[in-house]
Structures are given as structure tokens and as C-alpha cells.
């Protein structure tokens, strides 16, 4: 059903799953990840973006998830366009999520038809489709594991199998964490606490706490590189600037809850800038059946509902509070918790139908749609009449079908109602138009570096207006200006990049999405900016039309190489970019005489650079007083953003690495030193995290061996 629904959407719009951040941030990262694997390198870093080059530290890239990386390589090998590759990635995860919800529902005693209805209501719910599957893909890849972890945890509390009780939950937790969604990890923590409280209070089953705790320990150990690198980069990121203040943006307003029944219901929501603006409550779409079943149970069988499903209602209430209240710090925008709310709502309502508590759900559905539509028309202004008519028709057909269809077919009616309701919702309400999102009209040229040069380093000077206002973007936008991280598609090198984990050196020059404000744009053309670009070896400048007039301030060494409706590009002649070079001056130690050895590049990869150092006898003294030649140093600068975790080795022996003005990693060698110098990116989160992962895997292996030995011994007795 998920595959069929997705296919219908793609037939209508091949770019349905390719929108905003999915186009300009996540899909370009995935493209570079696959390219890195093809080149035989672990995708820890990217050479293409100075701001967004730390793939491992981004967490959302899923660098340490073997399942996700294998899936990426397999999908990108298909002869599909980028939008269809992204669509395939989203559809696979939607199907995986649906399978997990189905198994979880069956474990909880649901029939196959009701488990299917719950799976569809969760995987095709409003926030999952409108945001996760079509924009913020890491939220989909991470949350798709939540029902699987829940299933594994609930199985563990009752099973005597060593694998099911002690090992499988931890493995699933690790796969969830490494998928790159911090919200999903916290959601699993909430579910774990809820299961533990339920086991203690209701069942007095203290033994259930053991496997729940083991899942957290083993899952944390196996995923150590992912969360350790995240913690290392967090303090140096834009996210750290959010602090611990409350964020009211994108909390679900109380007036928006009718969107559960009529997703086109318009009410003020707090947007990115915390301004209240009219917004269709598309995120709340749940397929009518869950809310109708729950409302029917509350109205007609409240006592029985509380007696049988009180724990589910407690968890549902917690979810409602989380999505409605302001968020804190890194977990800003409370509506990001809606997938968990939809999962709990779908399972709770399906259980109510299963137990006969919600037998009047079909008639309740008719009443809810009718009343909501009438109220919205009278008090909330114009609604999407076409969608309202469709939903009312589906609601009316629900009780009629249950009355006249045979029982074997009638039990599948809830699943059909969910599919028809959600299918119509996303057919009649565009996901990108209703959610303050941009839709880039990239053409096939986004994969072609021409007219730019992959061997040059560029800076793109473009504005917020041109990036996110569709009316400001000409057709084919993105071939020259390259917003966000789209330079990754063509393997071009830019200082710009879309990341909240920017390296220290440039995050003050670019805003998080990679564009610049007018003051910084003028700085690049001024004398200080020109010295910075010359020092970094920037040999290309791209001006958008908003900043095109600044090109008149360039010197004669800059030659125009491309002119298009979106902007103009210039190249510096002769080139000044060198991946590795010797410094002529040390700002923090101006009195040190410097040597200028010959530096020859042997190999340059994403995660390492190897050069041959040949010392020369000449020493340039930069002070008025003479200094002994023995004190002279040869500062070797690697022209890449400085990140904590670089290590250097001269002829196999470690040498210190430090940052140069918090911009470049440099190695200071004695003036007479020579040989092979290698710079590697090996942060503590990677090395230490892999050690923890190895020890955790070994402990799990020993537990498995001991469990099999004990079982064999029991069988022999």
C-alpha cells in the first residue's frame, strides 16, 4: 500500500520527495557519501564545502550506519535521476517503518487488518510525509527504526531467548542512533521508560528492567562513534548558540487540533521567526480512522477505555504535551515529535477497535468531518473544499461499507479509509506550498560542473531572498550560484555550505544556509576580504544578481567566465590555490625565522594528505634582530578547514598539529626536516568510539556464546 501510494504521487510529480533541504542539503551529502565509498574512502570529510565538510560530525549523514550506507550505495547505483533516487530512499524507509508498526501491532494482539491500518496511519501521516519524507530525510531514516526498537524492547521483556532478550534490542538501538536522528533516540528513551514503568507498576515484573537497561547500554556502545563525534562538534556549532532557551516556533497550537480530521484546516502557527502566520494543519493528518476510533471510545465507552488502554493513553498524553509545549535548545520546534504521537495514536485506536471499545467509530467519523468542516467554514475562513468533500465522502462510505460488505472484506475497511484519506490529503494540499518551504527548480545541469572548474576553490555571494523566495529564482537556478550544499552534486569546491556544524574559520562569514548578508558581501570585495581569499587560494567568485554590481570592484586578474540569469562567475588568473603550502609569516609568533622547503603532493584524499618535504638551506628571517638558524621552523599549512582531530606524521613519527588563526591545520617542522609528511583526520570520537564499539561487540558475542552453551547444557540434561 505504501509503495502504491508513493507510485501514484511520483506519477503526478517526479520531484514529490525532493524538496528544500532535501534538495540543497541532504541529497548532496548522500551524493558525496556514495562518491566517497566509490573512491575507497570512508565518508568522514568532504573536500567540496568548507562550511559543511565534516560529514562524520554532522550526525545526520548516517556515516556510521552500515545499513544506511549500504542502502545509499545500492540506490545511487540505479539509473535514476537524483529526485527519483531520493524518492526511492524515502519510500524504502516508509515501507520499513510500516513493516515495523505492523509487527509491533501484531505483537500487541492486533489482527492483520488493524495492524495494517496502524502501519499506514503512521507511515503516511502528516508530519512524516510533509516534512520527513520530502524534506528532512534524516528524521525519516531515524524514526523508521522507532517501531522496530519498540517491538524488540517489548519482545525482550517477555522472552527467555538470549538473542531476543539481551542482544537484539541493543543492535536495533544502535541502528537507530547511527541513522542520524537525535529526536528518535530520545523518543526511544521515552518508550523505554514507559515500558519499564508499565512492567513495574502493572505487572510487578522487575526482571523486565534488565533487558531494557541492556538495550540502552549495548545500543549506546555500538553507536559510540556517532554520538561521540556529535558531542565533539556540538560545542563549535551554530546549534550551541541556540543555548537552553525556550523556542515557541512550530509548537502545535491548540486551535490546530481539528487538523487531525480536516488537514486543510487553517490556523495561525508560529513559524521559523516565531511570527504567527496562517498555516494549513497538514502535519496533523492521520487518516481519519485513528481519531474517529479514539473519540468514539472516549464518548461511548470511557470506563472500558481507561481500564484496558490506560497505559497507552498515558503515553499519548505525554506526546500531546511534548508537541504542544515550547521546546528547549537543540530540540527546538516541538512539532518534530509528531511522528511519535501518530504512532501511539494509531496503535491505541487500533487496540480500541480490536477490543470493541470503538465500535461506533464509523458514525463518529461522519460526525467529526461534518462538524469540523462546518465549524471551519463558519469561524476559520476559506478551507480546501475539494479535500473536505472527499473526506466527507470517505467518512460516509465507511459505515455503509461495514454494513454491506462481507466480514472478510469489512475488516480491511479501516486500512482502506486511512489510505484514501491520506492519499487525498497530499493530493489536494501541496506539501511544499503549505509549509513555508522552497522548491528549487534544479535542472539536469546540477550534476555538471561546467561552466565552473572542479580544481578551483570558489566563494558564492548570494542572498537569502534569491535562495528561498521562488519568485526570485530563474529557471535552472543552481548551475552557477550553487545554493546550500549543491556543489556536492558536481564535485565543485566552495567555501559556502549549508550546515549547523560549520568549522570555526568561516562560520562568521556565512549564515547557516550558506548565503551572505550585504555587509559580508562587501567585505569579500574589500582589501581585507581580498587578502583572505588570496591566503586561502580562492580562484573563483560567483555573484548572484542581487550582488552582481559588486563585481565592478574586482581587480584586473579576475576574468568573467560565465554569465547567466542567476548570476555571473569570475576566475582568477593566474591561479593561487595550493592544497598544501609553506607559510611566509606566523601572526602569533612574528619573531620566528621561517624556512621555505619544497613541498610536493604525493596523495590528496578526503581524510588525509601526504606530501614530500625537501628542505632548503635558505632561511628567511622576518625580524630585525638575527636569530640562530637552529631555531628556524618550516610551517606547513594544509588549505582545508581546521577541525579538532587532525594528526600528522613525519616519516611515521607523530608531530603536533595546531590551527593557524583557527582557520587551517598547520605543522611546524624543523628547518632541516625532510621526508614524507602525512596529515590524517582521526578525531577522538572516531578512534575512541570505535574502541567502545569493539568492546561492546565482543561483550555481546561472549553473551551469545555463553547463552548457547547454557542452552546446550540444559538440553543435554
XYZ file of C-alpha atoms in Angstrom:
717
model
C 0.000 0.000 0.000
C 2.843 2.400 0.825
C 4.557 1.567 -2.454
C 1.327 2.050 -4.408
C 0.594 5.367 -2.728
C 4.150 6.579 -3.396
C 3.975 5.489 -7.021
C 0.811 7.487 -7.586
C 2.458 10.587 -6.117
C 5.541 10.144 -8.317
C 3.445 9.757 -11.448
C 1.916 13.090 -10.653
C 5.181 14.816 -9.658
C 8.585 13.064 -10.026
C 10.076 15.586 -7.582
C 7.452 14.965 -4.869
C 10.054 13.581 -2.432
C 12.711 16.169 -3.371
C 12.120 19.495 -1.652
C 14.030 22.321 0.078
C 16.617 20.868 2.489
C 16.323 17.521 0.768
C 17.439 19.220 -2.440
C 20.035 21.613 -1.061
C 21.480 19.777 1.942
C 20.756 16.094 2.472
C 20.704 14.717 -1.081
C 24.016 16.478 -1.898
C 25.555 14.920 1.222
C 24.323 11.480 0.198
C 25.740 12.036 -3.282
C 29.152 12.798 -1.775
C 28.925 9.852 0.635
C 28.395 7.471 -2.274
C 31.186 9.115 -4.269
C 33.487 8.702 -1.276
C 32.740 4.985 -0.947
C 33.343 4.540 -4.666
C 36.739 6.204 -4.219
C 37.581 3.757 -1.443
C 37.368 6.334 1.363
C 35.273 6.373 4.495
C 32.977 9.430 4.181
C 34.301 11.328 7.181
C 35.072 14.587 5.365
C 34.212 16.257 2.093
C 36.586 18.439 0.114
C 33.742 20.232 -1.657
C 32.417 22.505 1.081
C 34.493 24.485 3.543
C 31.481 25.117 5.812
C 29.791 21.718 5.570
C 32.698 19.383 5.001
C 32.552 17.452 8.276
C 30.248 14.608 7.234
C 31.045 12.435 10.250
C 30.418 15.265 12.679
C 27.123 16.185 11.055
C 25.463 13.105 12.647
C 22.556 13.457 10.191
C 24.647 11.929 7.395
C 24.443 8.499 8.996
C 28.166 7.964 8.421
C 28.363 5.161 10.976
C 25.238 3.260 9.942
C 26.227 0.216 7.862
C 22.631 -0.390 6.807
C 22.048 3.190 5.663
C 25.353 3.428 3.779
C 24.766 0.116 2.002
C 21.300 1.322 1.024
C 22.698 4.596 -0.312
C 25.300 2.847 -2.459
C 22.681 0.429 -3.821
C 20.134 3.145 -4.659
C 22.676 5.501 -6.206
C 23.782 2.663 -8.489
C 20.346 2.660 -10.106
C 19.951 4.518 -13.429
C 17.645 7.142 -11.924
C 17.653 10.910 -11.667
C 18.549 12.492 -8.327
C 14.874 13.205 -7.460
C 13.949 9.578 -8.105
C 16.930 8.293 -6.117
C 15.831 10.410 -3.172
C 12.275 9.169 -3.684
C 13.490 5.571 -3.604
C 15.390 6.266 -0.386
C 12.286 7.759 1.232
C 9.947 5.019 0.001
C 12.207 2.252 1.297
C 12.229 3.844 4.736
C 8.468 4.426 4.674
C 7.991 0.746 3.892
C 10.451 -0.233 6.630
C 8.566 1.933 9.100
C 5.242 0.401 8.050
C 6.656 -3.107 8.491
C 7.863 -2.233 11.982
C 4.497 -0.807 13.014
C 2.730 -3.860 11.586
C 4.910 -6.282 13.581
C 4.528 -4.151 16.693
C 0.778 -4.158 16.253
C 0.699 -7.917 15.828
C 2.827 -8.310 18.948
C 0.286 -6.203 20.827
C -2.528 -8.522 19.708
C -3.923 -6.638 16.722
C -5.399 -8.505 13.782
C -3.570 -8.239 10.475
C -6.092 -5.739 9.003
C -5.936 -3.435 12.043
C -2.150 -3.720 12.240
C -2.070 -2.720 8.579
C -4.300 0.278 9.273
C -1.988 1.367 12.107
C 1.063 0.933 9.870
C -0.470 3.068 7.119
C -1.687 5.741 9.535
C 1.846 6.057 10.938
C 3.988 5.815 7.813
C 1.751 8.095 5.717
C 0.892 10.547 8.500
C 1.057 14.290 8.023
C 4.412 15.220 9.504
C 6.138 12.111 8.176
C 5.168 12.924 4.577
C 5.068 16.729 4.653
C 8.460 17.074 6.325
C 10.425 13.879 6.969
C 9.957 12.046 3.674
C 10.022 15.120 1.449
C 12.418 17.487 3.201
C 14.251 16.404 6.385
C 15.195 12.902 5.315
C 17.280 12.083 8.446
C 14.113 12.376 10.511
C 12.569 9.677 8.358
C 15.627 7.409 8.375
C 15.884 7.689 12.151
C 12.214 7.392 13.053
C 11.718 4.400 10.741
C 13.635 2.402 13.385
C 11.477 3.546 16.333
C 8.689 0.946 15.877
C 11.337 -1.749 15.378
C 13.117 -0.803 18.609
C 9.775 -0.696 20.417
C 8.944 -4.148 19.047
C 12.348 -5.502 20.102
C 12.095 -3.973 23.589
C 8.589 -5.284 24.194
C 9.638 -8.730 22.989
C 12.669 -8.648 25.283
C 10.588 -8.132 28.431
C 8.787 -11.455 27.953
C 11.258 -13.663 26.069
C 13.736 -16.153 27.545
C 15.893 -16.241 24.404
C 19.357 -14.729 24.885
C 19.231 -13.187 21.422
C 15.749 -11.660 21.800
C 16.113 -10.667 25.443
C 19.652 -9.293 25.646
C 21.158 -8.726 22.193
C 18.615 -7.815 19.503
C 17.223 -4.691 21.247
C 20.707 -3.228 21.650
C 21.502 -3.828 17.990
C 18.301 -2.081 16.929
C 19.015 0.861 19.247
C 22.454 1.231 17.663
C 20.972 1.194 14.153
C 18.519 3.883 15.224
C 21.180 6.133 16.750
C 23.577 5.826 13.814
C 20.768 6.664 11.368
C 21.220 10.287 12.420
C 18.053 11.482 14.176
C 18.570 12.689 17.749
C 14.810 13.063 18.230
C 14.317 9.353 17.507
C 16.878 8.437 20.166
C 15.022 10.464 22.792
C 11.697 9.008 21.630
C 13.059 5.525 22.223
C 14.207 6.632 25.683
C 10.634 7.752 26.429
C 9.234 4.446 25.203
C 11.795 2.529 27.268
C 10.867 4.421 30.416
C 7.181 3.864 29.693
C 7.697 0.119 29.224
C 9.726 -0.041 32.428
C 7.098 1.812 34.446
C 4.368 -0.389 32.999
C 6.295 -3.568 33.879
C 6.912 -2.469 37.459
C 3.555 -0.908 38.308
C 1.160 -3.154 36.405
C 2.984 -6.483 36.242
C 5.463 -6.243 39.141
C 7.914 -7.656 36.645
C 11.241 -6.293 37.861
C 13.085 -8.711 35.575
C 11.917 -6.638 32.618
C 14.219 -3.796 33.637
C 17.292 -5.912 32.859
C 16.814 -6.231 29.091
C 15.606 -2.622 28.849
C 18.791 -1.403 30.530
C 20.932 -3.779 28.449
C 19.398 -2.396 25.256
C 20.452 1.106 26.242
C 23.959 0.055 27.239
C 24.646 -2.123 24.194
C 22.996 0.311 21.789
C 24.998 3.219 23.171
C 28.214 1.217 22.978
C 27.711 0.044 19.405
C 26.855 3.574 18.224
C 29.675 5.292 20.141
C 31.457 6.917 17.158
C 28.244 8.629 16.029
C 27.260 10.254 19.319
C 30.845 10.947 20.410
C 31.649 12.879 17.239
C 28.344 14.705 17.595
C 29.285 15.805 21.095
C 32.717 16.939 19.870
C 31.311 19.144 17.125
C 28.273 20.433 19.005
C 30.141 22.990 21.098
C 31.646 24.570 17.972
C 28.409 24.717 16.012
C 25.553 27.062 15.334
C 23.407 24.700 17.384
C 25.398 25.598 20.504
C 24.324 29.207 20.049
C 20.681 28.169 20.498
C 21.506 27.516 24.149
C 18.843 26.322 26.537
C 16.226 28.977 25.877
C 12.632 28.083 25.119
C 11.532 28.058 21.483
C 7.864 28.674 20.743
C 8.233 28.312 16.971
C 6.437 25.339 15.429
C 4.739 24.187 18.610
C 1.352 22.717 17.729
C -1.228 25.402 18.673
C -4.362 24.237 20.495
C -6.530 25.650 17.709
C -4.809 23.400 15.143
C -6.025 20.060 16.549
C -9.085 19.944 14.222
C -6.383 19.274 11.594
C -6.488 15.643 12.755
C -9.862 15.462 10.987
C -9.517 18.153 8.304
C -5.807 18.646 7.455
C -6.565 21.702 5.321
C -7.793 23.477 8.448
C -6.019 26.851 8.528
C -4.981 28.422 11.803
C -2.052 30.606 12.953
C 1.165 28.698 13.628
C 4.446 30.147 14.881
C 6.905 29.889 12.005
C 10.736 29.930 11.955
C 10.819 33.537 13.134
C 8.194 32.895 15.838
C 5.668 35.008 13.940
C 2.077 33.735 13.896
C 1.030 33.092 10.300
C -1.893 31.208 8.750
C -0.904 27.630 8.095
C -2.789 24.535 6.956
C -2.503 21.887 9.676
C -1.194 19.310 7.227
C 1.253 17.924 9.801
C -1.621 16.511 11.868
C -3.159 14.347 9.124
C -3.748 10.839 10.492
C -6.171 9.181 8.076
C -9.459 9.808 9.969
C -9.722 6.286 11.441
C -7.406 6.794 14.461
C -9.061 9.963 15.700
C -12.592 8.693 14.977
C -11.951 5.451 16.869
C -10.439 7.213 19.861
C -13.206 9.825 20.044
C -15.860 7.087 19.776
C -14.255 5.181 22.648
C -13.990 8.314 24.798
C -17.631 9.246 24.227
C -19.346 5.848 24.383
C -17.011 3.529 26.373
C -14.768 5.746 28.547
C -14.569 3.418 31.551
C -13.619 0.398 29.487
C -11.156 2.514 27.527
C -9.378 3.579 30.707
C -9.412 0.070 32.114
C -7.908 -1.607 29.052
C -5.776 1.112 27.477
C -4.809 3.428 30.319
C -1.083 2.999 29.713
C -1.469 3.784 26.028
C -3.482 6.874 26.936
C -0.756 7.995 29.341
C 1.868 7.738 26.589
C -0.462 9.512 24.170
C -0.973 12.304 26.690
C 2.779 12.703 27.102
C 3.129 13.015 23.326
C 0.392 15.661 23.166
C 2.149 17.696 25.853
C 5.513 17.463 24.105
C 4.237 18.623 20.707
C 2.173 21.438 22.250
C 4.656 22.958 24.702
C 7.676 25.138 23.805
C 10.869 23.240 23.063
C 14.348 23.671 24.509
C 17.729 24.240 22.886
C 18.799 21.579 20.398
C 15.325 20.030 20.365
C 13.592 23.151 19.132
C 10.391 23.024 17.069
C 8.111 20.760 19.054
C 6.124 19.577 16.037
C 9.087 17.331 15.192
C 7.718 14.945 17.852
C 4.514 14.405 15.867
C 5.643 11.063 14.333
C 5.737 9.538 17.816
C 2.297 10.991 18.547
C 0.909 9.478 15.328
C 2.480 6.093 16.118
C 0.954 5.982 19.596
C -2.393 7.296 18.325
C -2.537 4.672 15.569
C -1.731 1.779 17.926
C -4.089 2.991 20.657
C -7.027 3.500 18.304
C -6.400 0.152 16.614
C -6.441 -1.510 20.032
C -9.729 0.248 20.800
C -11.227 -1.131 17.586
C -9.780 -4.566 18.338
C -11.394 -4.656 21.777
C -14.761 -3.429 20.546
C -14.455 -0.214 22.551
C -14.706 1.919 19.397
C -17.484 0.091 17.557
C -19.194 3.387 16.720
C -16.106 4.821 15.062
C -17.624 4.886 11.514
C -20.564 7.072 12.558
C -18.228 9.154 14.691
C -16.050 9.736 11.631
C -19.019 11.111 9.666
C -19.929 13.440 12.508
C -16.376 14.640 13.080
C -15.775 15.531 9.432
C -19.138 17.235 9.109
C -18.826 19.282 12.297
C -15.193 20.235 11.641
C -15.925 21.278 8.079
C -18.906 23.353 9.138
C -17.035 24.961 12.017
C -14.011 25.731 9.861
C -16.204 27.303 7.199
C -18.058 29.458 9.724
C -15.230 30.516 12.022
C -11.880 29.926 10.324
C -12.312 31.281 6.804
C -11.942 29.503 3.471
C -10.839 25.873 3.504
C -9.888 23.384 0.815
C -13.417 22.467 -0.244
C -12.304 19.672 -2.562
C -10.448 17.853 0.210
C -13.320 18.388 2.644
C -15.786 16.895 0.161
C -13.539 13.907 -0.433
C -13.024 13.244 3.273
C -16.753 13.582 3.940
C -17.460 11.122 1.139
C -14.941 8.635 2.554
C -16.402 9.084 6.032
C -19.938 8.387 4.750
C -18.757 5.348 2.782
C -17.109 3.872 5.893
C -20.284 2.829 7.797
C -22.049 1.912 4.570
C -19.233 -0.433 3.574
C -19.139 -2.031 7.026
C -22.890 -2.605 6.817
C -22.980 -4.301 3.432
C -19.560 -5.845 2.779
C -18.807 -9.420 3.902
C -16.866 -9.754 7.138
C -13.730 -10.945 5.341
C -13.648 -7.708 3.365
C -15.130 -5.480 6.035
C -12.225 -5.982 8.392
C -9.972 -4.217 5.842
C -12.186 -1.119 5.655
C -10.166 0.881 8.262
C -6.999 0.383 6.233
C -8.823 1.487 3.079
C -10.230 4.574 4.811
C -6.767 5.537 6.064
C -5.253 5.139 2.595
C -7.996 7.071 0.811
C -7.962 9.869 3.383
C -4.202 10.380 3.427
C -3.914 9.893 -0.324
C -6.409 12.690 -0.916
C -4.767 14.907 1.696
C -1.429 15.013 -0.092
C -3.066 15.129 -3.491
C -5.096 18.251 -2.787
C -2.754 20.025 -0.326
C 0.791 20.506 -1.724
C 3.356 19.652 0.921
C 5.827 22.359 -0.105
C 3.354 25.179 -0.744
C 1.606 24.917 2.632
C 4.649 24.632 4.874
C 6.751 27.729 4.196
C 9.193 25.647 2.197
C 11.040 26.412 -1.026
C 11.011 24.187 -4.082
C 14.156 24.564 -6.172
C 13.696 24.087 -9.908
C 17.077 22.475 -10.466
C 17.691 21.072 -13.925
C 19.983 18.247 -15.016
C 22.902 20.680 -15.132
C 23.162 20.452 -11.362
C 25.308 17.321 -11.877
C 27.604 19.018 -14.399
C 30.410 21.222 -13.031
C 30.570 23.351 -16.199
C 30.939 26.273 -16.547
C 32.762 26.118 -13.192
C 36.041 24.276 -12.603
C 36.312 21.403 -10.052
C 40.011 22.185 -9.499
C 39.324 25.710 -8.240
C 38.103 26.943 -4.877
C 35.079 29.268 -5.112
C 33.079 31.587 -2.929
C 29.434 32.194 -3.841
C 27.999 35.571 -2.882
C 24.224 35.175 -2.907
C 21.338 36.389 -0.765
C 18.600 34.851 1.346
C 15.949 36.301 -0.954
C 17.330 34.572 -4.025
C 17.785 31.310 -2.158
C 14.381 30.895 -0.551
C 11.948 33.089 -2.468
C 10.809 31.127 -5.516
C 9.871 34.246 -7.464
C 13.488 35.401 -7.262
C 14.948 32.237 -8.807
C 15.189 31.972 -12.603
C 14.687 28.573 -14.333
C 17.669 26.276 -13.986
C 18.839 28.067 -10.865
C 21.786 26.333 -9.209
C 24.222 25.696 -12.063
C 26.414 28.660 -11.096
C 25.333 30.042 -7.733
C 25.108 26.559 -6.124
C 22.984 27.253 -3.018
C 23.332 25.195 0.142
C 25.496 22.123 -0.465
C 24.564 21.601 -4.109
C 28.224 21.923 -5.092
C 28.465 18.303 -3.881
C 26.397 17.117 -6.836
C 29.091 18.195 -9.304
C 32.158 17.795 -7.086
C 32.880 21.541 -7.056
C 34.769 23.239 -4.207
C 33.158 26.174 -2.375
C 33.738 27.995 0.873
C 29.947 28.090 1.247
C 27.883 25.274 2.659
C 24.619 24.500 4.444
C 25.417 23.241 7.920
C 24.858 23.982 11.585
C 28.226 22.330 12.332
C 30.469 24.755 10.447
C 34.189 24.810 11.115
C 35.426 27.706 13.237
C 37.148 29.568 10.445
C 34.228 30.601 8.280
C 31.009 30.359 10.251
C 31.179 34.097 10.888
C 31.235 34.841 7.169
C 28.291 32.752 6.030
C 24.894 32.210 7.531
C 23.879 28.609 8.229
C 22.354 28.068 4.797
C 25.470 29.343 3.001
C 24.272 32.775 1.886
C 25.819 36.106 2.958
C 24.408 39.381 4.173
C 25.247 42.650 2.359
C 27.986 43.634 4.810
C 29.917 40.396 4.328
C 29.373 40.577 0.560
C 31.144 43.940 0.511
C 33.878 42.586 2.792
C 34.830 39.948 0.214
C 35.460 42.640 -2.375
C 37.349 44.928 0.011
C 41.091 44.783 0.716
C 40.736 42.614 3.849
C 38.488 40.186 2.042
C 40.821 40.037 -0.928
C 43.742 39.178 1.364
C 41.661 36.414 2.965
C 40.647 34.967 -0.402
C 44.214 35.175 -1.638
C 45.507 33.437 1.500
C 43.002 30.602 1.106
C 43.663 30.356 -2.615
C 40.123 31.224 -3.715
C 40.373 31.354 -7.509
C 36.677 31.739 -8.317
C 33.899 34.104 -7.272
C 30.234 33.716 -8.108
C 27.886 36.688 -7.776
C 24.136 36.306 -7.734
C 22.078 39.014 -9.390
C 21.414 40.726 -6.050
C 25.158 41.243 -5.601
C 26.181 41.475 -9.256
C 27.140 45.152 -9.020
C 29.942 44.251 -6.607
C 31.832 42.561 -9.451
C 32.944 46.001 -10.625
C 35.230 46.132 -7.591
C 37.323 43.137 -8.709
C 40.901 43.615 -9.857
C 42.210 43.006 -13.389
C 43.304 39.452 -12.507
C 39.639 38.381 -12.361
C 38.157 37.265 -15.687
C 34.468 36.653 -16.352
C 33.860 33.042 -17.402
C 30.080 32.639 -17.156
C 27.033 34.884 -17.305
C 23.532 33.501 -16.723
C 20.155 34.771 -15.448
C 21.016 33.528 -11.953
C 24.436 35.180 -11.706
C 27.933 35.636 -13.045
C 31.205 33.785 -12.342
C 34.806 35.039 -12.353
C 38.131 33.188 -12.328
C 41.452 34.495 -11.046
C 44.392 34.249 -13.437
C 46.951 33.021 -12.661
C 45.655 30.551 -10.099
C 46.648 30.847 -6.457
C 45.166 27.683 -4.933
C 47.601 25.126 -3.479
C 46.290 22.284 -1.276
C 49.490 22.467 0.810
C 51.881 25.389 1.141
C 54.519 26.900 3.417
C 53.593 29.997 5.369
C 55.619 33.177 4.961
C 54.530 34.666 8.274
C 53.280 33.446 11.661
C 50.919 36.002 13.187
C 51.150 34.564 16.680
C 54.981 34.291 16.585
C 56.332 37.082 14.394
C 59.874 36.734 15.699
C 60.449 33.174 14.493
C 62.604 32.790 11.345
C 60.897 30.654 8.738
C 62.266 28.145 6.273
C 60.755 27.551 2.864
C 61.197 23.879 1.905
C 59.960 22.346 -1.319
C 56.546 20.717 -0.832
C 55.364 18.135 -3.333
C 51.952 16.488 -3.026
C 52.027 12.696 -3.180
C 48.371 11.959 -2.484
C 45.326 14.036 -1.535
C 42.171 12.413 -0.260
C 39.168 13.488 1.715
C 40.517 12.342 5.061
C 44.273 12.618 4.534
C 47.006 14.417 2.611
C 50.525 13.100 2.022
C 53.365 15.356 0.852
C 57.106 15.058 0.313
C 59.169 17.680 2.183
C 62.595 18.614 0.771
C 64.474 21.128 2.996
C 66.432 24.014 1.516
C 69.383 25.734 3.214
C 67.961 29.265 2.815
C 66.167 30.730 5.844
C 64.102 33.872 5.659
C 64.469 35.987 8.798
C 61.389 38.115 9.439
C 62.718 40.095 12.386
C 65.175 42.943 12.661
C 67.423 41.038 15.002
C 69.321 37.992 13.786
C 68.068 34.597 15.016
C 70.081 31.366 15.098
C 69.313 29.132 12.157
C 68.692 26.229 14.523
C 65.559 27.986 15.768
C 64.057 28.330 12.298
C 60.907 26.356 11.525
C 59.124 25.330 8.359
C 55.363 25.908 8.868
C 53.446 23.618 6.506
C 49.832 24.729 6.063
C 47.131 22.435 4.707
C 44.492 24.501 2.934
C 41.401 22.900 4.410
C 39.215 23.955 7.354
C 40.726 23.242 10.741
C 38.896 20.593 12.756
C 39.823 19.072 16.078
C 41.173 15.611 15.422
C 43.855 16.066 12.784
C 47.042 14.049 13.324
C 50.331 14.423 11.481
C 53.225 12.010 10.943
C 56.675 12.779 9.543
C 58.308 9.604 8.296
C 55.934 7.650 10.520
C 56.654 9.683 13.661
C 53.886 11.840 15.162
C 54.302 15.613 15.049
C 51.956 18.221 16.593
C 49.135 19.797 14.598
C 47.696 23.175 15.513
C 45.322 25.665 13.960
C 46.517 28.776 12.194
C 44.243 31.630 13.298
C 41.574 28.954 13.786
C 41.495 28.536 10.014
C 43.974 25.992 8.716
C 45.716 22.970 10.242
C 49.463 23.562 10.201
C 52.511 21.514 11.134
C 55.725 23.241 12.205
C 58.802 21.240 11.228
C 62.457 21.946 11.944
C 64.091 23.823 9.085
C 66.284 20.826 8.269
C 63.490 18.227 8.423
C 62.552 16.325 5.302
C 60.721 13.238 4.181
C 57.120 12.106 3.903
C 54.582 14.161 5.876
C 51.056 12.814 6.268
C 48.039 14.619 7.719
C 45.148 12.373 8.796
C 41.735 13.143 10.224
C 41.424 10.887 13.260
C 39.285 12.614 15.915
C 38.934 11.115 19.377
C 35.289 10.401 18.695
C 36.304 8.129 15.843
C 39.196 6.289 17.464
C 37.735 6.123 20.960
C 34.253 5.419 19.655
C 35.433 2.514 17.544
C 37.211 1.054 20.567
C 33.992 1.228 22.589
C 32.098 -0.334 19.694
C 34.628 -3.151 19.507
C 34.466 -3.879 23.237
C 30.654 -3.775 23.152
C 30.506 -6.149 20.194
C 32.919 -8.502 21.977
C 30.792 -8.454 25.141
C 27.666 -9.215 23.114
C 29.460 -12.052 21.354
C 30.526 -13.551 24.692
C 26.950 -13.308 25.961
C 25.702 -15.062 22.834
C 28.286 -17.851 23.212
C 27.501 -18.241 26.901
C 23.782 -18.339 26.149
C 24.207 -21.053 23.525
C 26.467 -23.048 25.853
C 23.943 -22.797 28.677
C 21.107 -23.836 26.374
C 23.113 -26.783 25.086
C 23.912 -27.829 28.637
C 20.224 -27.621 29.618
C 19.189 -29.693 26.603
C 21.764 -32.374 27.400
C 20.442 -32.668 30.939
